[in-house]
PDB file of C-alpha atoms in Angstrom:
ATOM      1  CA  MET A 244     -18.542  20.114  -1.546  1.00 59.00           C
ATOM      2  CA  VAL A 245     -18.762  17.009   0.807  1.00 62.00           C
ATOM      3  CA  LYS A 246     -22.232  16.872   0.137  1.00 75.00           C
ATOM      4  CA  ILE A 247     -22.473  17.819  -3.887  1.00 90.00           C
ATOM      5  CA  LEU A 248     -19.548  15.488  -4.781  1.00 91.00           C
ATOM      6  CA  PRO A 249     -21.287  12.452  -4.240  1.00 92.00           C
ATOM      7  CA  LEU A 250     -24.429  13.614  -6.434  1.00 94.00           C
ATOM      8  CA  ILE A 251     -22.385  14.935  -9.160  1.00 95.00           C
ATOM      9  CA  SER A 252     -21.180  11.117  -9.294  1.00 95.00           C
ATOM     10  CA  THR A 253     -24.302   9.050  -8.788  1.00 95.00           C
ATOM     11  CA  PHE A 254     -25.320  11.409 -11.480  1.00 96.00           C
ATOM     12  CA  CYS A 255     -22.740  10.709 -14.112  1.00 97.00           C
ATOM     13  CA  ILE A 256     -23.368   6.823 -13.612  1.00 96.00           C
ATOM     14  CA  VAL A 257     -26.964   7.595 -14.041  1.00 96.00           C
ATOM     15  CA  ILE A 258     -26.083   9.396 -17.347  1.00 98.00           C
ATOM     16  CA  SER A 259     -24.125   6.495 -18.347  1.00 97.00           C
ATOM     17  CA  ALA A 260     -26.474   3.821 -17.785  1.00 97.00           C
ATOM     18  CA  VAL A 261     -28.512   6.048 -20.041  1.00 97.00           C
ATOM     19  CA  LEU A 262     -26.598   6.003 -22.666  1.00 98.00           C
ATOM     20  CA  VAL A 263     -25.956   2.489 -22.593  1.00 97.00           C
ATOM     21  CA  ALA A 264     -29.727   1.999 -22.862  1.00 97.00           C
ATOM     22  CA  PHE A 265     -30.238   4.352 -26.003  1.00 98.00           C
ATOM     23  CA  GLY A 266     -26.396   3.001 -27.041  1.00 97.00           C
ATOM     24  CA  TRP A 267     -28.084  -0.705 -26.557  1.00 97.00           C
ATOM     25  CA  TYR A 268     -31.661   0.544 -28.563  1.00 98.00           C
ATOM     26  CA  PHE A 269     -29.650   2.048 -31.329  1.00 98.00           C
ATOM     27  CA  ILE A 270     -27.472  -1.037 -32.574  1.00 97.00           C
ATOM     28  CA  VAL A 271     -30.944  -3.078 -32.156  1.00 96.00           C
ATOM     29  CA  LYS A 272     -32.397  -1.049 -34.556  1.00 98.00           C
ATOM     30  CA  GLY A 273     -28.776  -0.927 -37.127  1.00 97.00           C
ATOM     31  CA  ASN A 274     -27.110   2.278 -36.480  1.00 98.00           C
ATOM     32  CA  LYS A 275     -24.227   1.610 -35.539  1.00 96.00           C
ATOM     33  CA  SER A 276     -23.063   4.809 -35.898  1.00 97.00           C
ATOM     34  CA  LEU A 277     -24.881   6.551 -32.973  1.00 98.00           C
ATOM     35  CA  HIS A 278     -24.859   3.075 -30.790  1.00 97.00           C
ATOM     36  CA  LYS A 279     -20.732   4.134 -31.306  1.00 96.00           C
ATOM     37  CA  ARG A 280     -21.457   7.611 -29.931  1.00 98.00           C
ATOM     38  CA  MET A 281     -23.773   6.370 -27.085  1.00 98.00           C
ATOM     39  CA  MET A 282     -21.267   4.308 -26.039  1.00 97.00           C
ATOM     40  CA  VAL A 283     -18.263   5.896 -25.819  1.00 97.00           C
ATOM     41  CA  SER A 284     -20.467   8.913 -24.336  1.00 98.00           C
ATOM     42  CA  ALA A 285     -21.557   6.694 -21.302  1.00 97.00           C
ATOM     43  CA  ALA A 286     -17.624   4.820 -20.860  1.00 96.00           C
ATOM     44  CA  ALA A 287     -16.517   8.880 -20.529  1.00 97.00           C
ATOM     45  CA  PHE A 288     -19.371   9.472 -18.066  1.00 98.00           C
ATOM     46  CA  ALA A 289     -18.281   6.141 -16.212  1.00 96.00           C
ATOM     47  CA  LEU A 290     -14.942   7.368 -16.097  1.00 96.00           C
ATOM     48  CA  LEU A 291     -15.949  10.651 -14.857  1.00 97.00           C
ATOM     49  CA  PHE A 292     -18.085   9.401 -12.285  1.00 96.00           C
ATOM     50  CA  PHE A 293     -14.389   7.178 -11.409  1.00 95.00           C
ATOM     51  CA  ILE A 294     -12.523  10.186 -11.212  1.00 95.00           C
ATOM     52  CA  ILE A 295     -14.221  11.950  -9.087  1.00 94.00           C
ATOM     53  CA  TYR A 296     -14.989   8.659  -6.774  1.00 91.00           C
ATOM     54  CA  ILE A 297     -11.065   8.436  -6.224  1.00 91.00           C
ATOM     55  CA  THR A 298     -10.333  12.400  -6.254  1.00 89.00           C
ATOM     56  CA  ARG A 299     -13.403  12.513  -3.662  1.00 89.00           C
ATOM     57  CA  THR A 300     -12.173   9.548  -1.387  1.00 86.00           C
ATOM     58  CA  LEU A 301      -8.490  10.609  -1.505  1.00 83.00           C
ATOM     59  CA  LEU A 302      -8.827  14.366  -0.628  1.00 82.00           C
ATOM     60  CA  ILE A 303     -12.469  14.046   1.058  1.00 85.00           C
ATOM     61  CA  GLY A 304     -13.252  10.814   2.338  1.00 85.00           C
ATOM     62  CA  ASN A 305     -15.773   8.275   2.387  1.00 86.00           C
ATOM     63  CA  THR A 306     -19.189   9.041   4.272  1.00 88.00           C
ATOM     64  CA  SER A 307     -19.790   6.407   6.246  1.00 88.00           C
ATOM     65  CA  PHE A 308     -23.485   4.737   7.199  1.00 90.00           C
ATOM     66  CA  GLY A 309     -25.767   6.824   9.101  1.00 92.00           C
ATOM     67  CA  GLY A 310     -28.632   4.931   9.796  1.00 94.00           C
ATOM     68  CA  PRO A 311     -29.463   2.694  12.497  1.00 96.00           C
ATOM     69  CA  ALA A 312     -26.729   0.182  14.437  1.00 94.00           C
ATOM     70  CA  SER A 313     -29.470  -2.610  13.629  1.00 96.00           C
ATOM     71  CA  LEU A 314     -29.799  -2.144   9.794  1.00 96.00           C
ATOM     72  CA  LYS A 315     -25.230  -1.564   9.629  1.00 93.00           C
ATOM     73  CA  PRO A 316     -24.810  -4.980   8.831  1.00 93.00           C
ATOM     74  CA  TYR A 317     -27.288  -5.152   5.766  1.00 96.00           C
ATOM     75  CA  TYR A 318     -26.005  -2.036   4.392  1.00 94.00           C
ATOM     76  CA  THR A 319     -22.791  -3.363   4.363  1.00 93.00           C
ATOM     77  CA  THR A 320     -23.704  -6.642   2.725  1.00 94.00           C
ATOM     78  CA  PHE A 321     -25.760  -4.359   0.291  1.00 96.00           C
ATOM     79  CA  LEU A 322     -22.944  -2.205  -0.042  1.00 94.00           C
ATOM     80  CA  LEU A 323     -20.051  -5.289  -0.647  1.00 94.00           C
ATOM     81  CA  PHE A 324     -22.629  -6.561  -3.535  1.00 96.00           C
ATOM     82  CA  HIS A 325     -23.067  -3.096  -5.333  1.00 96.00           C
ATOM     83  CA  ILE A 326     -18.887  -2.758  -5.109  1.00 94.00           C
ATOM     84  CA  LEU A 327     -18.368  -6.190  -6.803  1.00 96.00           C
ATOM     85  CA  LEU A 328     -21.559  -5.419  -9.405  1.00 96.00           C
ATOM     86  CA  ALA A 329     -19.570  -2.238 -10.456  1.00 95.00           C
ATOM     87  CA  ILE A 330     -16.449  -4.150 -10.270  1.00 96.00           C
ATOM     88  CA  THR A 331     -17.520  -7.114 -12.994  1.00 97.00           C
ATOM     89  CA  GLY A 332     -19.473  -4.325 -15.052  1.00 95.00           C
ATOM     90  CA  VAL A 333     -15.540  -2.292 -15.500  1.00 95.00           C
ATOM     91  CA  LEU A 334     -14.256  -5.746 -16.679  1.00 97.00           C
ATOM     92  CA  PHE A 335     -16.471  -6.591 -18.584  1.00 97.00           C
ATOM     93  CA  GLY A 336     -17.467  -2.804 -20.038  1.00 95.00           C
ATOM     94  CA  ALA A 337     -13.515  -2.983 -20.412  1.00 96.00           C
ATOM     95  CA  ILE A 338     -13.429  -5.957 -22.348  1.00 97.00           C
ATOM     96  CA  THR A 339     -16.313  -5.198 -24.623  1.00 97.00           C
ATOM     97  CA  ILE A 340     -14.602  -1.835 -25.410  1.00 96.00           C
ATOM     98  CA  HIS A 341     -11.759  -3.572 -26.316  1.00 97.00           C
ATOM     99  CA  SER A 342     -13.363  -5.822 -28.455  1.00 97.00           C
ATOM    100  CA  ALA A 343     -14.748  -3.145 -30.551  1.00 96.00           C
ATOM    101  CA  LEU A 344     -11.615  -0.969 -30.852  1.00 94.00           C
ATOM    102  CA  ASN A 345     -10.133  -3.877 -32.108  1.00 96.00           C
ATOM    103  CA  THR A 346     -13.091  -4.622 -34.451  1.00 95.00           C
ATOM    104  CA  ARG A 347     -13.184  -8.317 -32.333  1.00 96.00           C
ATOM    105  CA  TRP A 348     -17.584  -8.246 -33.639  1.00 95.00           C
ATOM    106  CA  PRO A 349     -17.991 -12.063 -32.240  1.00 96.00           C
ATOM    107  CA  ILE A 350     -16.767 -11.487 -28.512  1.00 96.00           C
ATOM    108  CA  HIS A 351     -18.175  -7.787 -28.240  1.00 96.00           C
ATOM    109  CA  LYS A 352     -21.516  -8.885 -29.922  1.00 96.00           C
ATOM    110  CA  LYS A 353     -21.449 -11.827 -27.215  1.00 96.00           C
ATOM    111  CA  ILE A 354     -20.117  -9.946 -24.173  1.00 96.00           C
ATOM    112  CA  GLY A 355     -21.987  -6.247 -24.594  1.00 96.00           C
ATOM    113  CA  PRO A 356     -25.274  -7.349 -23.940  1.00 96.00           C
ATOM    114  CA  ALA A 357     -24.092  -9.203 -20.260  1.00 97.00           C
ATOM    115  CA  ALA A 358     -21.590  -5.779 -19.774  1.00 96.00           C
ATOM    116  CA  ALA A 359     -24.857  -3.746 -20.329  1.00 96.00           C
ATOM    117  CA  ILE A 360     -26.709  -5.456 -17.667  1.00 97.00           C
ATOM    118  CA  ILE A 361     -24.286  -5.868 -15.162  1.00 97.00           C
ATOM    119  CA  TRP A 362     -23.955  -1.972 -15.650  1.00 96.00           C
ATOM    120  CA  PHE A 363     -27.836  -1.398 -15.184  1.00 96.00           C
ATOM    121  CA  PHE A 364     -27.811  -3.256 -12.178  1.00 97.00           C
ATOM    122  CA  SER A 365     -24.859  -1.358 -10.919  1.00 96.00           C
ATOM    123  CA  ALA A 366     -25.541   1.809 -11.595  1.00 96.00           C
ATOM    124  CA  THR A 367     -29.411   0.757  -9.954  1.00 97.00           C
ATOM    125  CA  THR A 368     -27.530  -0.382  -6.608  1.00 97.00           C
ATOM    126  CA  GLY A 369     -25.033   2.842  -6.358  1.00 96.00           C
ATOM    127  CA  ILE A 370     -27.823   5.318  -7.106  1.00 97.00           C
ATOM    128  CA  LEU A 371     -29.502   3.256  -3.726  1.00 97.00           C
ATOM    129  CA  VAL A 372     -26.092   3.516  -2.149  1.00 96.00           C
ATOM    130  CA  TYR A 373     -26.677   7.022  -2.207  1.00 95.00           C
ATOM    131  CA  LEU A 374     -29.905   7.231  -1.099  1.00 96.00           C
ATOM    132  CA  ILE A 375     -28.972   5.507   1.639  1.00 96.00           C
ATOM    133  CA  LEU A 376     -26.268   7.100   2.629  1.00 93.00           C
ATOM    134  CA  TYR A 377     -27.237  10.605   1.951  1.00 93.00           C
ATOM    135  CA  VAL A 378     -31.290  10.991   1.462  1.00 95.00           C
ATOM    136  CA  PHE A 379     -33.465   7.996   3.781  1.00 96.00           C
ATOM    137  CA  PHE A 380     -30.993   8.666   6.662  1.00 95.00           C
ATOM    138  CA  GLU A 381     -28.512  11.113   8.042  1.00 93.00           C
ATOM    139  CA  PRO A 382     -24.912  11.021   7.087  1.00 90.00           C
ATOM    140  CA  GLY A 383     -21.694   9.417   9.067  1.00 89.00           C
ATOM    141  CA  PRO A 384     -19.534  11.003   9.739  1.00 86.00           C
ATOM    142  CA  THR A 385     -16.863  11.130   6.254  1.00 84.00           C
ATOM    143  CA  LYS A 386     -13.593   9.606   7.197  1.00 76.00           C
ATOM    144  CA  ASN A 387     -10.792  10.492   4.810  1.00 74.00           C
ATOM    145  CA  ILE A 388      -8.395   7.909   3.730  1.00 68.00           C
ATOM    146  CA  MET A 389      -5.259   9.823   3.390  1.00 64.00           C
ATOM    147  CA  ARG A 390      -5.591  11.435   7.201  1.00 63.00           C
ATOM    148  CA  ALA A 391      -6.319   7.330   8.099  1.00 56.00           C
ATOM    149  CA  ILE A 392      -3.081   6.292   5.513  1.00 57.00           C
ATOM    150  CA  LEU A 393      -0.964   8.581   7.467  1.00 63.00           C
ATOM    151  CA  GLY A 394      -2.430   8.119  11.334  1.00 56.00           C
ATOM    152  CA  ILE A 395      -3.669  11.638  11.452  1.00 61.00           C
ATOM    153  CA  VAL A 396      -5.905  11.495  13.734  1.00 54.00           C
ATOM    154  CA  GLU A 397      -9.122  14.127  13.831  1.00 55.00           C
TER     155      GLU A 397
END
């Protein structure tokens, strides 16, 4: 379970990014109906990622970097960059979705492309984080945040 949840959540982000790409394609082609379907589906997969991530973080924990100590500062810097992109992507995405739901098309059209581009980079860096943590190197220890908060030593 510890190894499958990160794979599933990463897969959700990949699907979300692909759906955003299709949504962008459909709006460029003038198909508003398919654009809306793709973007709503992309948001649903992003939300599913978030639910899995938060649940895993609270109940199971996060996996530490298991590669060489000499690479840890580079990984940490990359991870912080990914987190910044993800937070920015979520904020831009929320503004884009909110403007669409309230038919504020000028804002939606202005923010939407930037949100999509940020989301693509966030998804790409997220995939790389997954690969670094689980594929390129042996995973480090998984630390349960609830146990850490409660002071329970394993």
